[in-house]
Coordinates of N, CA and C in Angstrom, one line a residue:
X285 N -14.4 10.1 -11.9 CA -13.1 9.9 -12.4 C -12.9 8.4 -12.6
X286 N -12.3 8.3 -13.9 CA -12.1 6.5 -14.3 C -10.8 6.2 -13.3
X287 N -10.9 5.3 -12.9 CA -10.4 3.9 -12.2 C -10.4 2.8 -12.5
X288 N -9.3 2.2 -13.5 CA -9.1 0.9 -13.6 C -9.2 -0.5 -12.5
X289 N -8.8 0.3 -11.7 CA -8.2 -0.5 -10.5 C -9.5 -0.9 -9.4
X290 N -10.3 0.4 -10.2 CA -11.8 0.3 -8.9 C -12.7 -0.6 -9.8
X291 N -12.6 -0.1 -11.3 CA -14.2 -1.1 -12.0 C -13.7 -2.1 -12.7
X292 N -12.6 -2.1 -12.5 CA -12.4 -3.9 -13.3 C -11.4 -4.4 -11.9
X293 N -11.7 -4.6 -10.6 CA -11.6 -4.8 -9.5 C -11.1 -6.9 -9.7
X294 N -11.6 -7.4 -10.2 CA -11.6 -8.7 -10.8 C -10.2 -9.2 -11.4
X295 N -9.5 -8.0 -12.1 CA -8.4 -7.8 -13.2 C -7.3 -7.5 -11.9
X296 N -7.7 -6.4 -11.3 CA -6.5 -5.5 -10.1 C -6.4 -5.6 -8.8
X297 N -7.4 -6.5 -8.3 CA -6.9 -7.3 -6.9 C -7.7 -8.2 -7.1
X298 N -6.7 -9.6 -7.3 CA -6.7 -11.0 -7.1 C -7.2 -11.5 -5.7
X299 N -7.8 -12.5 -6.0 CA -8.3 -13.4 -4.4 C -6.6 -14.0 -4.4
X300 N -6.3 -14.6 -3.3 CA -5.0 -15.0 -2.7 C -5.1 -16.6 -3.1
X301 N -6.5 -16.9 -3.4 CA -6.7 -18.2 -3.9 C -6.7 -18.4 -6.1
X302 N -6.0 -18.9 -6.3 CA -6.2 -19.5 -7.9 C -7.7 -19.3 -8.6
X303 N -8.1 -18.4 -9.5 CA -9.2 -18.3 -9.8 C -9.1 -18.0 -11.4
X304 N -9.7 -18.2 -11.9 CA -10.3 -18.4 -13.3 C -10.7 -17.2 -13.7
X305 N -10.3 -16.2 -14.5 CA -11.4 -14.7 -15.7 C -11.2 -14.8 -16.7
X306 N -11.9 -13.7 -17.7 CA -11.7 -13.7 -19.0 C -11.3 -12.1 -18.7
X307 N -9.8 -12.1 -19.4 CA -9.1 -10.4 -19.8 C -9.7 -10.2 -21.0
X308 N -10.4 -9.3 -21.1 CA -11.1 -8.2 -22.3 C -9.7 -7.6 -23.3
X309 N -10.2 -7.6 -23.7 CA -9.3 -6.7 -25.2 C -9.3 -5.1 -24.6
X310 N -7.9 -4.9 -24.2 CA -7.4 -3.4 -24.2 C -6.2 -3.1 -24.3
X311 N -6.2 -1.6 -24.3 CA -5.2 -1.1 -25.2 C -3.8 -0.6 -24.0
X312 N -3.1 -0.7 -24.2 CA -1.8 -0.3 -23.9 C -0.6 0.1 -24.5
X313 N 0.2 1.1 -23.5 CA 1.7 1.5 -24.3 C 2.4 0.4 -23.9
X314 N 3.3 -0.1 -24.6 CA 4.4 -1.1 -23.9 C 5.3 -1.0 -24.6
X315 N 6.6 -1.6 -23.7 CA 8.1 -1.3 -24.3 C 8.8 -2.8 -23.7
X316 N 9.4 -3.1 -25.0 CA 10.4 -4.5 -24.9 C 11.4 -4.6 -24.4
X317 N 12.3 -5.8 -23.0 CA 13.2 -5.9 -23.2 C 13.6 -7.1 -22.5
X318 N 14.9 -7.1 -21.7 CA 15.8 -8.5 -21.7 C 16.5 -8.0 -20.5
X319 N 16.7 -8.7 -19.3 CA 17.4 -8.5 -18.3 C 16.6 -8.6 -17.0
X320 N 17.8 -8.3 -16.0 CA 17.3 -8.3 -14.2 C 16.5 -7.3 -13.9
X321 N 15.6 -7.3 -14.0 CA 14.4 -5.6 -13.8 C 14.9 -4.6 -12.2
X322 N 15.9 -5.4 -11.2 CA 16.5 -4.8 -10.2 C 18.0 -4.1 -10.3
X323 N 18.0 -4.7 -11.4 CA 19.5 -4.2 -11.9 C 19.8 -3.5 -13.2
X324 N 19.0 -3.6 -13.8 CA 19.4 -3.0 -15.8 C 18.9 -1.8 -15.8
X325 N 19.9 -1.3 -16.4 CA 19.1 0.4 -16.7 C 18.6 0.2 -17.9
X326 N 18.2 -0.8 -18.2 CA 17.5 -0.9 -19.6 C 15.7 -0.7 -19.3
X327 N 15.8 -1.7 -18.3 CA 14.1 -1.7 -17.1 C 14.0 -0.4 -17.1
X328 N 14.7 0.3 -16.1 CA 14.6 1.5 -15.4 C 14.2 2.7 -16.6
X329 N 14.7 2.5 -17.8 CA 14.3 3.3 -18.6 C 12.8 3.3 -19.5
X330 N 12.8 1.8 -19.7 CA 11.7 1.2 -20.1 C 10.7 1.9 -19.2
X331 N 10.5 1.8 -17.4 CA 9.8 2.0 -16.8 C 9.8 4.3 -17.0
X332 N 10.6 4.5 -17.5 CA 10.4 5.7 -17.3 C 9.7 6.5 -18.3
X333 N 10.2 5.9 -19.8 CA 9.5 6.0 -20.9 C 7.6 5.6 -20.8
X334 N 7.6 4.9 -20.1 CA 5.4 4.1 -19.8 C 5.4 5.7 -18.8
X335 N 6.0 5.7 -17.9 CA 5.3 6.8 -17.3 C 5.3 8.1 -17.8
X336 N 6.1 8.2 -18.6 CA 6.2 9.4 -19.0 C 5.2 9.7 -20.2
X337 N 5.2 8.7 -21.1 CA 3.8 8.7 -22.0 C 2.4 8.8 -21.2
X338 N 2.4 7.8 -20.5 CA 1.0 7.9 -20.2 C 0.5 9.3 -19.0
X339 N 1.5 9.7 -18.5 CA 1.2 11.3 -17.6 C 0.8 12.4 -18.7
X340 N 1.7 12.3 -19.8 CA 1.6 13.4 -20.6 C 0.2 13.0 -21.4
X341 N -0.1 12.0 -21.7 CA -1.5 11.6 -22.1 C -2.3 12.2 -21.4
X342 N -2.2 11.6 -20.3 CA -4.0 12.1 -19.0 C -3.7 13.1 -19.0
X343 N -2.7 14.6 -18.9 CA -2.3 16.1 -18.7 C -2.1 16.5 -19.6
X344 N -3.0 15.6 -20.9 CA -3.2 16.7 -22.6 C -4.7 16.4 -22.5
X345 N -5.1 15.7 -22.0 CA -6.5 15.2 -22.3 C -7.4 15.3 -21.3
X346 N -7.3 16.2 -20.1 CA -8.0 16.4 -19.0 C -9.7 17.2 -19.5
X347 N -9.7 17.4 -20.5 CA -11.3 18.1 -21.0 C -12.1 16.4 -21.4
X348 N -11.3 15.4 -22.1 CA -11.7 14.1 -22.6 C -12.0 13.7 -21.7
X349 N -11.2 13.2 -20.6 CA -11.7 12.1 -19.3 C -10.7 11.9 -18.3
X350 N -11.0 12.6 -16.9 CA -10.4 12.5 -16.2 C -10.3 11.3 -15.9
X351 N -8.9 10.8 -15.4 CA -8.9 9.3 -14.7 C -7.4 9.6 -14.0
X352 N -7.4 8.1 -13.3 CA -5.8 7.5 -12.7 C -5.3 6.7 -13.3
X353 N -3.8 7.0 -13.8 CA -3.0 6.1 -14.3 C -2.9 5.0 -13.8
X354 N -3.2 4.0 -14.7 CA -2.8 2.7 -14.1 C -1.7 2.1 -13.5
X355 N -1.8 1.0 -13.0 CA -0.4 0.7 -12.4 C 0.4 0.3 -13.6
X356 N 1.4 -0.1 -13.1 CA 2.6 -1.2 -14.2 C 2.3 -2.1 -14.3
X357 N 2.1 -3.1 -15.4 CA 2.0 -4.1 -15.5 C 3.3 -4.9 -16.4
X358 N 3.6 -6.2 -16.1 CA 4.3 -7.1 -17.1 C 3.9 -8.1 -17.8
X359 N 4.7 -8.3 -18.6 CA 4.6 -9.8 -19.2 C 6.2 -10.6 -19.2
X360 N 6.4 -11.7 -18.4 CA 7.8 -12.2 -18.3 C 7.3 -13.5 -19.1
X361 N 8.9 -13.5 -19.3 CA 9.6 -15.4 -20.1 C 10.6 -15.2 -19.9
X362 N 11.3 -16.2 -20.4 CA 12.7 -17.0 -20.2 C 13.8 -16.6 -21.4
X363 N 14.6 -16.3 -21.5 CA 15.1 -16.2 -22.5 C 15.1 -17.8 -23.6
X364 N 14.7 -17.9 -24.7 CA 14.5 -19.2 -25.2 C 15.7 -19.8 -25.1
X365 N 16.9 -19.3 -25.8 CA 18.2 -20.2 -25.7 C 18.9 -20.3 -24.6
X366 N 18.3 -19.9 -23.8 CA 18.9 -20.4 -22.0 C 18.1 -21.6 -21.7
X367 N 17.0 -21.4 -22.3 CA 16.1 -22.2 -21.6 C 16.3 -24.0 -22.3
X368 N 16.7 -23.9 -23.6 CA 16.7 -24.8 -24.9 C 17.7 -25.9 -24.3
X369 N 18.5 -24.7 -23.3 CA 20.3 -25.0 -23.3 C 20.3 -25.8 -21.8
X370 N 19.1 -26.4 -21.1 CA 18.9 -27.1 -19.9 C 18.4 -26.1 -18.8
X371 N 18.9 -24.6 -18.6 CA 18.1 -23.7 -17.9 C 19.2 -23.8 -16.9
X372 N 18.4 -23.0 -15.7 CA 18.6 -22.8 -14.3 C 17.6 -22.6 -13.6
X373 N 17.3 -22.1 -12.5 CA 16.8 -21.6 -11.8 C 15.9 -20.3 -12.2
X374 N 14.4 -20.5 -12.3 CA 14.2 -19.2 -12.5 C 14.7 -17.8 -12.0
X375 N 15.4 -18.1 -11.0 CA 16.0 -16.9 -10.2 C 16.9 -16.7 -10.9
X376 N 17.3 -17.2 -11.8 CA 18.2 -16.3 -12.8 C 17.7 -15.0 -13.4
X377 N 17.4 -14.2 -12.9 CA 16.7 -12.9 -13.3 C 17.4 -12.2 -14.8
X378 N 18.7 -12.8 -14.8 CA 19.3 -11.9 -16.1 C 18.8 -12.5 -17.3
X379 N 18.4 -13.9 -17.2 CA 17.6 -14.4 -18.6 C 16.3 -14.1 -18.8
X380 N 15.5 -12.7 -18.1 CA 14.5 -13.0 -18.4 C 14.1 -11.6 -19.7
X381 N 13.0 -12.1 -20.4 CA 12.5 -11.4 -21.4 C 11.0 -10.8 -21.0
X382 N 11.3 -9.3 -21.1 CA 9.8 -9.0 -20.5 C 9.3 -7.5 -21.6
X383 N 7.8 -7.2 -21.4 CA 7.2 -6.7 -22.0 C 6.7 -5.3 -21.0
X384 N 6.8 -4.6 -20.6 CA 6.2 -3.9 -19.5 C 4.9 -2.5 -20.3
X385 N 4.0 -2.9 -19.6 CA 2.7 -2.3 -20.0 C 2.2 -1.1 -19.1
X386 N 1.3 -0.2 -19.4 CA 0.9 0.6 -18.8 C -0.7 0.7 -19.8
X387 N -1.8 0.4 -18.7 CA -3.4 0.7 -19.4 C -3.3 1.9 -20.2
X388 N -4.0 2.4 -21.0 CA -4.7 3.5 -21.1 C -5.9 3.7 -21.6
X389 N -6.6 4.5 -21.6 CA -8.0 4.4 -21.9 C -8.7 4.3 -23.1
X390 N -9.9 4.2 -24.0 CA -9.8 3.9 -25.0 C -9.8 5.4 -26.0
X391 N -10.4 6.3 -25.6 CA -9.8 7.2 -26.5 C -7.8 7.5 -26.6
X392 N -7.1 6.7 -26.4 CA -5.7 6.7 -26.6 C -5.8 6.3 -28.0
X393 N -5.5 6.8 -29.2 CA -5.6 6.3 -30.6 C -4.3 6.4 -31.3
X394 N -3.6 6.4 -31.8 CA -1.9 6.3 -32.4 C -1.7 7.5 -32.8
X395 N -2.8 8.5 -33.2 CA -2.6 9.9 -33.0 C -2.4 10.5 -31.9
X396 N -3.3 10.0 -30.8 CA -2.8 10.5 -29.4 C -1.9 10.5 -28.8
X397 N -1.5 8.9 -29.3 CA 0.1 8.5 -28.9 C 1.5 8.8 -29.3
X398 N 1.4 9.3 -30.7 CA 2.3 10.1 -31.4 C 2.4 11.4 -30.9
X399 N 1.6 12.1 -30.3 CA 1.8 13.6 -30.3 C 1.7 13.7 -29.0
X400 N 1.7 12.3 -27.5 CA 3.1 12.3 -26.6 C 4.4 12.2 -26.6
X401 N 4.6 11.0 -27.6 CA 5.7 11.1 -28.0 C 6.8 12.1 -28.2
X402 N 6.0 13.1 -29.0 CA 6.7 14.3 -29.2 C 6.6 15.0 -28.2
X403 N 5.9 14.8 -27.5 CA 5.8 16.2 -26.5 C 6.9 15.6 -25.2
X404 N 7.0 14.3 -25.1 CA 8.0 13.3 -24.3 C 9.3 13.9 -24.8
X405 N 9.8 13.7 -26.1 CA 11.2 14.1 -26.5 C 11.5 15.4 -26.1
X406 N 10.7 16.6 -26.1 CA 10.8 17.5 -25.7 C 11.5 17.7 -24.0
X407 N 10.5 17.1 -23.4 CA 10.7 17.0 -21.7 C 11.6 16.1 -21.4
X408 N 11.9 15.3 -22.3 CA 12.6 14.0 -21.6 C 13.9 13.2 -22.8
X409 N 14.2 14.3 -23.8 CA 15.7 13.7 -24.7 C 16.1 12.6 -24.6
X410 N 16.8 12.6 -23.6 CA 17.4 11.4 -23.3 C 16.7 10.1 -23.8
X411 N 15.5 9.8 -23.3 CA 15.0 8.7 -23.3 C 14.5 8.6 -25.2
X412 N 14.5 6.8 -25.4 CA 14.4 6.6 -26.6 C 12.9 6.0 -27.2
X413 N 12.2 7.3 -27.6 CA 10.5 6.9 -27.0 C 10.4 5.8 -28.8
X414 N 11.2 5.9 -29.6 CA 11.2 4.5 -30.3 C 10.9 3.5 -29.9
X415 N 11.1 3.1 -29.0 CA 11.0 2.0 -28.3 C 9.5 1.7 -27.8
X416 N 8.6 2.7 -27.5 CA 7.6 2.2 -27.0 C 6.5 2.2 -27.8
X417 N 5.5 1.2 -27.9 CA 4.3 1.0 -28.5 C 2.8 0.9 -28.3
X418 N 1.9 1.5 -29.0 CA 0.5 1.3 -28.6 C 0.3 -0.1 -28.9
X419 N -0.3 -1.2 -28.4 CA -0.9 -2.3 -28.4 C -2.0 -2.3 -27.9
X420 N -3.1 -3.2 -28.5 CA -4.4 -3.6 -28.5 C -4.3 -5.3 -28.2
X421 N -4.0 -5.4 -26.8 CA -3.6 -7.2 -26.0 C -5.6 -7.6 -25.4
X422 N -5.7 -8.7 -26.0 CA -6.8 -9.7 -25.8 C -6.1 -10.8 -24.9
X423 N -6.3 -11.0 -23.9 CA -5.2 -12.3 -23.0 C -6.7 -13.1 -23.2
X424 N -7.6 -13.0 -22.6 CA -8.6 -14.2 -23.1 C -8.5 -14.9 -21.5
X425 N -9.3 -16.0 -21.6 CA -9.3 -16.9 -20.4 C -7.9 -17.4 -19.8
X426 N -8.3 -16.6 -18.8 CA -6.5 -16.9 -17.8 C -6.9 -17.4 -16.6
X427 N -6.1 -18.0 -15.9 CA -5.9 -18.5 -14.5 C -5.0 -17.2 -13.7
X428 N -5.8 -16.5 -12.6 CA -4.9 -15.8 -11.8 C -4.7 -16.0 -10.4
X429 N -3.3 -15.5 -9.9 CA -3.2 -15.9 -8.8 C -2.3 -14.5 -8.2
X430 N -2.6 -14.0 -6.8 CA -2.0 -13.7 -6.2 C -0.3 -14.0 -5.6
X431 N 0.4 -13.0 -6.1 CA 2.1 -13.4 -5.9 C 2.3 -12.8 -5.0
X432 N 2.9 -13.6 -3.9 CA 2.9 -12.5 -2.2 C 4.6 -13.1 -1.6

């Protein structure tokens, strides 16, 4: 069974010390937004829309390749015109702009991911699977560090 978390171990648990990788080029669903991620039902949806794709993915494709969903991942910033405008405190959590990801494996192809989509609206209406996207992210040489 594939494990992100077990063979790319380098990527999904950090030494507690500042260390140097290169992120490979992979693919992900992700969905955009803007806000306190403890407070917005904008997050909370975002976050329900990644899980809901990617479960219905692995539990269409169980003959392809069994694996474990990956964790959550993000990408944060600042809102620019907060920031332009002298700022505050990063703890201003309501200006922040974030990206929220979920791995998936490489046979996930935009056909795959379209015909979750559908199978999401079915199970889950409410939610606005417009919003979320297959991307193909190359991060390249990063510096990582454990956030504790």
């Amino acid at each position: 069974m594939l494990d992100f978390k077990k063979m790319d171990k380098d990527l999904y648990q950090p030494k507690t010390a500042p260390s140097v990788i290169d992120v490979p080029q992979m693919t992900f669903i992700a969905v955009d937004g803007k806000g306190d991620p403890n407070t917005s039902e904008d997050y909370a949806a975002a976050v329900e829309l990644l899980y809901g794709l990617s479960y219905i993915i692995k539990m269409g494709n169980k003959a392809v390749l069994e694996y474990v969903v990956p964790p959550l991942e993000g990408f944060w910033s600042v809102d620019d015109e907060y920031f332009m405008g002298g700022g505050a405190a990063i703890s201003d959590k309501c200006k922040f702009v974030w990206t929220m990801v979920i791995r998936q494996p490489d046979f996930v192809t935009e056909d795959v991911f379209e015909k979750a989509k559908t199978a999401l609206i079915k199970k889950k209406p409410h939610l606005d699977v417009t919003r979320a996207q297959l991307k193909t992210i190359t991060e390249g040489l990063c510096v990582q560090v454990m956030h504790i």
